[in-house]
Coordinates of C-alpha atoms in Angstrom, one line a residue:
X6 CA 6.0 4.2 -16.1
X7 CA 2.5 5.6 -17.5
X8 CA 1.8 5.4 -21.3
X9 CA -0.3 8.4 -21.2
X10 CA -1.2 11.1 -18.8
X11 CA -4.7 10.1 -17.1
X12 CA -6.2 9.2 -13.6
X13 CA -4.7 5.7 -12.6
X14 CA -7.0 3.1 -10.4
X15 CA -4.3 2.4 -8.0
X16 CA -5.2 -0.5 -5.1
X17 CA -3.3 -0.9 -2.5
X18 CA -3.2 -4.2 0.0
X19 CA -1.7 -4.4 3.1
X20 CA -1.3 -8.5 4.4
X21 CA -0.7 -9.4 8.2
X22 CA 1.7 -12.7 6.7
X23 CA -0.2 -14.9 8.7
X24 CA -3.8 -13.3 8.7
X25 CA -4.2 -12.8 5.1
X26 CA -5.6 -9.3 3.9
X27 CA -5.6 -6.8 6.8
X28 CA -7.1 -4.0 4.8
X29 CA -7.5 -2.8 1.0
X30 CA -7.9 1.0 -0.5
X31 CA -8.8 1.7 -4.1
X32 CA -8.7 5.6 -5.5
X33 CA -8.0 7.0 -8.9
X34 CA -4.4 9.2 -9.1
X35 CA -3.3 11.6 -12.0
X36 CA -0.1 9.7 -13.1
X37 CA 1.9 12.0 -16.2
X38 CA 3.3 10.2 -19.0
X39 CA 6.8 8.3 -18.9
X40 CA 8.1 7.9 -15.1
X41 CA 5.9 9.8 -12.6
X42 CA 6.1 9.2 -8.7
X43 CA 3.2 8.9 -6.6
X44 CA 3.6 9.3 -2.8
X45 CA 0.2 7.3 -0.9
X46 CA -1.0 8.0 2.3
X47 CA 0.0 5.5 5.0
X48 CA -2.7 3.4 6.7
X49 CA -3.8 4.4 10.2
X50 CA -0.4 6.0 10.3
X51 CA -1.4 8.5 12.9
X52 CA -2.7 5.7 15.9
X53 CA 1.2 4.0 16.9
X54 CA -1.0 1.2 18.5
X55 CA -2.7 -0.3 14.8
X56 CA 0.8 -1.5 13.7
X57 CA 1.7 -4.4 16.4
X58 CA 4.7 -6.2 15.7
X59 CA 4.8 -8.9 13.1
X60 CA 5.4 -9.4 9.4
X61 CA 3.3 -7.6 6.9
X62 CA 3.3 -7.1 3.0
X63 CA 1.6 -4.3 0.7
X64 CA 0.5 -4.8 -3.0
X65 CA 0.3 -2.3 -5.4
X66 CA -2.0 -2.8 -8.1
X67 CA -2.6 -0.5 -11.5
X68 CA -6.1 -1.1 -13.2
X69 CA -6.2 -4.4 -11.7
X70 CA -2.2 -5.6 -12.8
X71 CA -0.3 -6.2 -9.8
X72 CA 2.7 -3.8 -10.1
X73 CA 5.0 -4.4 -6.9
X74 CA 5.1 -6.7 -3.3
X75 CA 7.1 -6.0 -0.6
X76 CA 7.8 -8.0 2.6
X77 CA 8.2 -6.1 5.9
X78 CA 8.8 -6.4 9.7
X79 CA 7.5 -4.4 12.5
X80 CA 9.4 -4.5 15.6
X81 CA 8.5 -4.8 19.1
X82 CA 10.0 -1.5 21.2
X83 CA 12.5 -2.8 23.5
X84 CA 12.7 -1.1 27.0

């Protein structure tokens, strides 16, 4: 929820669980006053071999107050 309608600094964090930080972004979004959805970019989304399977978490972080974690698993393909 935005208090007023301005450019956000949103950072986003993505974690390999047993690496630490795998890789950080940092731009400013227009966010609209009360509830307003922002959908982000993926990272390296379009090259299938940057994601290897393991356990990875994102951070989402608004003018430096950290907003949301969320744990997830990638999968190895099974033949």
């Amino acid at each position: 929820t935005a208090y007023s309608t301005k450019y956000y600094k949103l950072e986003i964090k993505w974690y390999k669980t047993n690496r630490g930080l795998n890789r950080e972004s940092s731009e400013k979004y227009p966010l609209y006053k009360g509830n307003s959805d922002k959908i982000l970019n993926g990272w390296e989304n379009k090259y299938k071999k940057r994601w290897k399977a393991g356990n990875y978490k994102i951070e989402i972080w608004c003018e430096g107050v950290k907003l949301s974690e969320k744990y997830f698993t990638i999968h190895s393909k099974k033949s």
